[in-house]
Each structure stands twice: as C-alpha cells, then as structure tokens.
CSV table of C-alpha atoms in Angstrom, one decimal:
chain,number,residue,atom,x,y,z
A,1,UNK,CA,3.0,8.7,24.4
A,2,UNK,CA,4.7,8.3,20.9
A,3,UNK,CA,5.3,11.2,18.9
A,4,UNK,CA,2.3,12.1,16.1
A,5,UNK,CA,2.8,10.9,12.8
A,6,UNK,CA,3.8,14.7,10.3
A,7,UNK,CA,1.7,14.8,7.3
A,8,UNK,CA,1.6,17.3,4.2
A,9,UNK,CA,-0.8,17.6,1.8
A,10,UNK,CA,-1.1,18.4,-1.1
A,11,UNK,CA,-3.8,19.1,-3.4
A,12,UNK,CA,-4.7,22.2,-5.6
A,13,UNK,CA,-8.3,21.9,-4.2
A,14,UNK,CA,-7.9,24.7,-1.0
A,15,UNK,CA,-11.3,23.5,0.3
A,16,UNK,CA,-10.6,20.2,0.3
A,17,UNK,CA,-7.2,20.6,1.9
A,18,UNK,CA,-9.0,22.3,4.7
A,19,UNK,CA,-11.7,19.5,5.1
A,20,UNK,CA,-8.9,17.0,5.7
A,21,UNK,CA,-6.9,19.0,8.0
A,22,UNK,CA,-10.0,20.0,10.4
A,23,UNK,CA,-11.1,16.3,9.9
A,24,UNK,CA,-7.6,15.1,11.4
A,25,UNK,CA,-7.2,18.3,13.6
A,26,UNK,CA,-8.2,16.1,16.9
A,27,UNK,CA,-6.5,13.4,16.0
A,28,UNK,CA,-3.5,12.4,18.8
A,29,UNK,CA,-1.9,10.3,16.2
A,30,UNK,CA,-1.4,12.5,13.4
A,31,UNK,CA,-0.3,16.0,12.6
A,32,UNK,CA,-0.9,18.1,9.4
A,33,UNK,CA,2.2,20.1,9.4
A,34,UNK,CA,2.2,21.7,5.7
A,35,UNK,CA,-0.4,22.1,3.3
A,36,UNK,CA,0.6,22.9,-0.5
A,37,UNK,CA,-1.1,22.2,-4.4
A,38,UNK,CA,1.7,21.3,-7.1
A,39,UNK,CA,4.1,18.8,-7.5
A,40,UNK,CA,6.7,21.9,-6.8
A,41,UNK,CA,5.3,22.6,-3.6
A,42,UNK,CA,5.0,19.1,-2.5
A,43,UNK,CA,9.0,18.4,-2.9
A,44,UNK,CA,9.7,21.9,-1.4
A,45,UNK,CA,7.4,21.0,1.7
A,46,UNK,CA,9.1,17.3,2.0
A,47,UNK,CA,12.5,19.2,2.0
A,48,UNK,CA,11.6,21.3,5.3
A,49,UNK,CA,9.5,19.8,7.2
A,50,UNK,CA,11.0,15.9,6.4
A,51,UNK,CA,7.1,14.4,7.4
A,52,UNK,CA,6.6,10.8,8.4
A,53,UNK,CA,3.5,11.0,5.5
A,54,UNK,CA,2.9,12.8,2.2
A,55,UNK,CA,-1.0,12.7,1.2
A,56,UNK,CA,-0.8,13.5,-2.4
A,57,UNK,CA,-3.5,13.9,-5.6
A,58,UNK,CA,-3.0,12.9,-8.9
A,59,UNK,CA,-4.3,15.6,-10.7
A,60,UNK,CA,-2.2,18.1,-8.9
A,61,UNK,CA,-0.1,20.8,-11.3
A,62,UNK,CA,3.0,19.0,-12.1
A,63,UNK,CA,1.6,15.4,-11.5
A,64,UNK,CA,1.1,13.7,-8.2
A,65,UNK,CA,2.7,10.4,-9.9
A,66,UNK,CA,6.1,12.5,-10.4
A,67,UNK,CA,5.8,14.5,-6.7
A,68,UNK,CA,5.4,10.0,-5.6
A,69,UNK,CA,8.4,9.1,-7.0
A,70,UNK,CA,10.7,12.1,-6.5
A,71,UNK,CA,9.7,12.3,-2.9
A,72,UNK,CA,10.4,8.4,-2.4
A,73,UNK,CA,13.8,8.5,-4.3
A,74,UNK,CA,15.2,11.2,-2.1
A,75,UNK,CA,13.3,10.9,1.0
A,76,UNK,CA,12.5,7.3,1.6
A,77,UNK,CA,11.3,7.4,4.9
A,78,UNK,CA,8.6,9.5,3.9
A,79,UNK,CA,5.2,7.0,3.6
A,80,UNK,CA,3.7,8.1,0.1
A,81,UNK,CA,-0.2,7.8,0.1
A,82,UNK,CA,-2.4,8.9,-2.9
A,83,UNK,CA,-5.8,10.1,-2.3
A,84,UNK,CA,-7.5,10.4,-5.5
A,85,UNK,CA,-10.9,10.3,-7.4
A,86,UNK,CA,-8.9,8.1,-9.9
A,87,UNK,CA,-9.8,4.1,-10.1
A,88,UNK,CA,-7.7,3.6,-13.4
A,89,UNK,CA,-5.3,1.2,-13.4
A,90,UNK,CA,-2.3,2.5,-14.9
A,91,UNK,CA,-2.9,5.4,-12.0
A,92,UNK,CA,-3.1,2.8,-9.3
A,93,UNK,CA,-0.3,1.0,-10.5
A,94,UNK,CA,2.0,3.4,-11.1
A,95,UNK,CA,1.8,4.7,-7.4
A,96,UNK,CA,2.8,1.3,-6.5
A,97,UNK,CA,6.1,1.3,-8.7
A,98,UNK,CA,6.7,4.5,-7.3
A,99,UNK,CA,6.3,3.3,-3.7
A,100,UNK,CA,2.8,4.6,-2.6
A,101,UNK,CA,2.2,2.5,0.5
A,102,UNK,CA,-1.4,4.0,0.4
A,103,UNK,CA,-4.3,4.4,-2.4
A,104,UNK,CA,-7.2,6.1,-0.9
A,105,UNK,CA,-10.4,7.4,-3.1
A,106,UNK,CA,-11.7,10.4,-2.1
A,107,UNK,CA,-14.5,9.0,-1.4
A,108,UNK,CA,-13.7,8.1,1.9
A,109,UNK,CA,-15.9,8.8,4.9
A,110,UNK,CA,-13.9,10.9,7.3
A,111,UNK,CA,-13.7,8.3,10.5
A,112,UNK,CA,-12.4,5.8,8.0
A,113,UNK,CA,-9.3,8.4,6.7
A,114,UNK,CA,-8.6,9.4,10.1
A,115,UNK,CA,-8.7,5.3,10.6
A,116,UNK,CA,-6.9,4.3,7.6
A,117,UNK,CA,-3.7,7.4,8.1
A,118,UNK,CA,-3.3,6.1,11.6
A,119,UNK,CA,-2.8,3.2,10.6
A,120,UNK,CA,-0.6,3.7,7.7
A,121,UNK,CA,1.3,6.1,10.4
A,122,UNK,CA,1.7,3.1,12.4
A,123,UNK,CA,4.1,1.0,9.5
A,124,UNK,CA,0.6,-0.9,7.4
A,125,UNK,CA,-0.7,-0.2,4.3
A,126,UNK,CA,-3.6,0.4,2.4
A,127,UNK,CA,-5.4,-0.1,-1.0
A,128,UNK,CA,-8.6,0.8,-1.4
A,129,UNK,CA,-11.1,-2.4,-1.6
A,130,UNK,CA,-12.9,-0.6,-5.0
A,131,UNK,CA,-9.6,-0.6,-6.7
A,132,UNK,CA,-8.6,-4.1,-5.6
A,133,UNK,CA,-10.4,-5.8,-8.5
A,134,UNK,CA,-8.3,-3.5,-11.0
A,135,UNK,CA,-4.7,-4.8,-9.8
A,136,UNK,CA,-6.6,-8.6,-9.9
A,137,UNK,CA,-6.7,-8.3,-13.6
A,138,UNK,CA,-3.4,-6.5,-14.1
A,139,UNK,CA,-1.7,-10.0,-12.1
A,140,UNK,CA,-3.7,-12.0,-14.2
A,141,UNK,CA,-2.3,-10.1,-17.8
A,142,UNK,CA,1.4,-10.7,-16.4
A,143,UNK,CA,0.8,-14.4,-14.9
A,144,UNK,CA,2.4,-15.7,-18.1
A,145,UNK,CA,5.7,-13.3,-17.0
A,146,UNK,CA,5.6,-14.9,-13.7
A,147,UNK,CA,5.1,-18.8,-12.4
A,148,UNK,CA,3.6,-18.1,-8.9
A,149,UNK,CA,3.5,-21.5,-8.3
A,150,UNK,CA,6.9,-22.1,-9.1
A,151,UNK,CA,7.9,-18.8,-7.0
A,152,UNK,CA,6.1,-20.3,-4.4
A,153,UNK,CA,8.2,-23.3,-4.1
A,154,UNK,CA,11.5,-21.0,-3.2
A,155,UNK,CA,9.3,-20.3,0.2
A,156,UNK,CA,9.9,-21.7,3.4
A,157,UNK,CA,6.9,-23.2,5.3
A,158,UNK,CA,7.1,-20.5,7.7
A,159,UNK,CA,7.6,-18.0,4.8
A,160,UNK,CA,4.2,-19.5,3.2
A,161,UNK,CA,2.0,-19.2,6.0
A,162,UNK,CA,2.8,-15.8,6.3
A,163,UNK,CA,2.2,-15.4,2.3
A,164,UNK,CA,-0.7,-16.8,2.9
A,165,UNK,CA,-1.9,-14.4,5.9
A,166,UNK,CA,-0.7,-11.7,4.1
A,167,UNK,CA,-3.5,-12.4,1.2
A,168,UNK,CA,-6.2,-12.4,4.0
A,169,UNK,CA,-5.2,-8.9,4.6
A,170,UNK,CA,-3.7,-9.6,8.0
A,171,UNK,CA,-1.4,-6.8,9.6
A,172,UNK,CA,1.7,-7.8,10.8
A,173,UNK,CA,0.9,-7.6,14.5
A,174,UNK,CA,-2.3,-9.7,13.6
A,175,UNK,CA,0.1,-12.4,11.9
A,176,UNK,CA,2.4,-12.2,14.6
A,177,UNK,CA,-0.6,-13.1,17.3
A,178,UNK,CA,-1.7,-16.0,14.9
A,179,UNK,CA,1.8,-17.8,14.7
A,180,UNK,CA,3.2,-17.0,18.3
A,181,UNK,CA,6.0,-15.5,16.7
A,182,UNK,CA,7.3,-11.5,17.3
A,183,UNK,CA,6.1,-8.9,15.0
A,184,UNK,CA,10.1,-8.0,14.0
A,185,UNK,CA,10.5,-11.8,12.8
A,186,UNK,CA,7.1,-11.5,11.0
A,187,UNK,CA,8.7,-8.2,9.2
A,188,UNK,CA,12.0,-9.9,8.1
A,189,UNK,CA,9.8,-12.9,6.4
A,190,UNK,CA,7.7,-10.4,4.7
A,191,UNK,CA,10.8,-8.4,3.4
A,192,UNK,CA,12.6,-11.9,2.2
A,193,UNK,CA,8.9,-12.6,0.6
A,194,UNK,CA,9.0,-9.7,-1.4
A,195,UNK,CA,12.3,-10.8,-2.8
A,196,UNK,CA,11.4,-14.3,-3.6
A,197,UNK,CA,7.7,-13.7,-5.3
A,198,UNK,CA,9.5,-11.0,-6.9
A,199,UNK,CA,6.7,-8.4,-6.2
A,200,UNK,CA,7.9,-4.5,-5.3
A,201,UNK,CA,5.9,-4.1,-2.2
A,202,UNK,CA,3.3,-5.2,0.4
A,203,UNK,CA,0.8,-5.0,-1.3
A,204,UNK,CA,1.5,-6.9,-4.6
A,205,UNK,CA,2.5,-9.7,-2.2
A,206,UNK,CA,-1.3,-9.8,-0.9
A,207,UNK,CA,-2.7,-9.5,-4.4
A,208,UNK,CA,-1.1,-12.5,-5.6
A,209,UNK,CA,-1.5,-14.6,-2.5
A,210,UNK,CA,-4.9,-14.2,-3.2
A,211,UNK,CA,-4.7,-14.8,-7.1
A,212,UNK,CA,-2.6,-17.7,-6.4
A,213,UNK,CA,-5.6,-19.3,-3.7
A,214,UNK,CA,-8.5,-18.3,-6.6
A,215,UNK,CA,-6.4,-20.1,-8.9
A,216,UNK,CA,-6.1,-23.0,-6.6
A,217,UNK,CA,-9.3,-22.7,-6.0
A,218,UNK,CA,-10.4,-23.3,-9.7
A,219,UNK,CA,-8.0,-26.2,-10.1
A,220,UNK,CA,-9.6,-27.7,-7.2
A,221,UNK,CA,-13.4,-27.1,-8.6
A,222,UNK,CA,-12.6,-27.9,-12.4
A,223,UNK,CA,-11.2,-31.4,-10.9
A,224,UNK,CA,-14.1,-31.8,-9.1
A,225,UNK,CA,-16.3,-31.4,-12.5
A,226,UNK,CA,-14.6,-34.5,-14.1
C-alpha cells in the first residue's frame, strides 16, 4: 500500500480546521499532519513536517497568497491548494502564478474534498467548476497578448490531441487509456505543452484548449450564417 499523502492546514478558523481534519480522518490516502492559522505558521509547519500538500486560505493573517508562493519557491514539491470562500479573479489567478495546483471553494460537500485531495495527492489538479468562467474571461482580455492559433501550430499532432484532451478535463491516466500510449509519455507532452502555449501550468493549458475550441467553434457558426 503507498504511503498517505501529508497535509497541513492552515486556516485561522479553529472549527473549520477541525471539520476538515475529522472529515479526512478515515481517509487511507491522506494524512493531516499539522494544523496552523497565519501565513507564519504555515511556512514554519512546511519547514518540519516537509508535507506532500499545503491546504491554505486566503484570508489567513499574513495572506494565504504570500504563504502560496513562499512555500512553492522553497519547497517545490509541496502541492499548494487554496480553499477559499473567494471567487474573485485576481485571487484565483494569483494562486495560479504562485503555483496552486488546487482552488477549492469552501463550499465543498465533504465526500467531494476528500475526493478532490485524493486526487490532487495522486499528481492531478483541480479548479473549481464555479470559478472556471472567471479565468474564461481573463484568457479572453489577454488573447490579443497571445495568438493561440499560431501557438498552436508549434504542436506536434501527438502534442495536439493531448492539448485537446487536456481541455476536456481528461487526467493523464484517462489520456493515456484514450491514445494507447503510457502515462510517463503523456506527462512529458504535457510539460513540452506548457512550454510551447506558453501557459504557467496545467490548468491554464485546459482553459485555453477550451477557449481556443469555443473560438473555433464560432468561426465555424458565423460561416455557417453567410
């Protein structure tokens, strides 16, 4: 049996800390190993106990944004996840920059976080679908910094199917099934992807494979009009 995934977290709400931990307590796939509620206790936790995932709030004392990106720049093993009551966009995006691999709202039923921190234990990601919309319209205000179409082109046809699959939301063990291919090959594309769309993570790869097909989309429907 694989070792449990570590996780800290951190939020100044001390009830709410204790209804994550006790709704992960019989989980065989993760472990809550610290527990703090400021940015300061977040790093000092990260230090000792090196866990595989820091679940961190925004609103904490000293920012949950800083505790992100101070965490990730000296400990980048560690998988970043917010959970937050914030749907605003600069939040969202600014715990992608900082290389949140996870954006949960609080919201959350518990089988779903248990679901969606197993997973995210396991090497995928997550982005809650509410604040999906919100990172639509911030690829849409930068399309004029960035020809997706013409970044498109620098793909290889192996290299495009998977761009494509990752816009459907497939995991890479899902994508690997689909194309016959092993799930370490379907990880190398992804990381050359990345590099080529010019896009900082998984994430923003999916997000503008499907902006890219909408837009397609339209182009396809406007020619149909004439």
């Amino acid at each position: 049996m694989d070792k449990p995934a570590s996780l800290i977290i951190i939020d100044d709400h001390a009830l709410f800390r204790m209804g994550v931990a006790q709704t992960l307590a019989h989980n065989g796939e993760i472990k809550v190993v610290g527990e703090g509620s400021s940015k300061t206790e977040a790093i000092a936790l990260a230090e000792a106990l090196s866990p595989s995932i820091a679940l961190l709030d925004i609103s904490m004392p000293g920012g949950g944004i800083e505790a992100a990106r101070e965490i990730h720049s000296r400990w980048p093993a560690v998988k970043i996840v917010m959970l937050t009551v914030s749907e605003d966009e600069d939040d969202v995006l600014q715990a992608l920059e900082t290389g949140a691999t996870g954006y949960i709202l609080k919201g959350i039923g518990a089988p779903d976080l248990v679901a969606v921190l197993t997973a995210i234990g396991r090497g995928e990601t997550y982005l809650d679908p509410k604040v999906g919309a919100l990172l639509f319209n911030a690829i849409k205000a930068q399309s004029h910094q960035r020809d997706t179409s013409h970044l498109l082109q620098t793909l290889s046809p192996r290299e495009r199917e998977i761009f494509r699959l990752l816009g459907r939301g497939s995991s890479n063990p899902e994508i690997a099934a689909e194309m016959g291919i092993q799930v370490r090959t379907v990880k190398f594309h992804v990381s050359r992807i990345l590099v080529k769309m010019k896009v900082k993570n998984r994430i923003e790869a999916a997000l503008a494979a499907q902006h890219h097909r909408l837009a397609q989309r339209r182009g396809a429907d406007a020619s149909a009009q004439r």
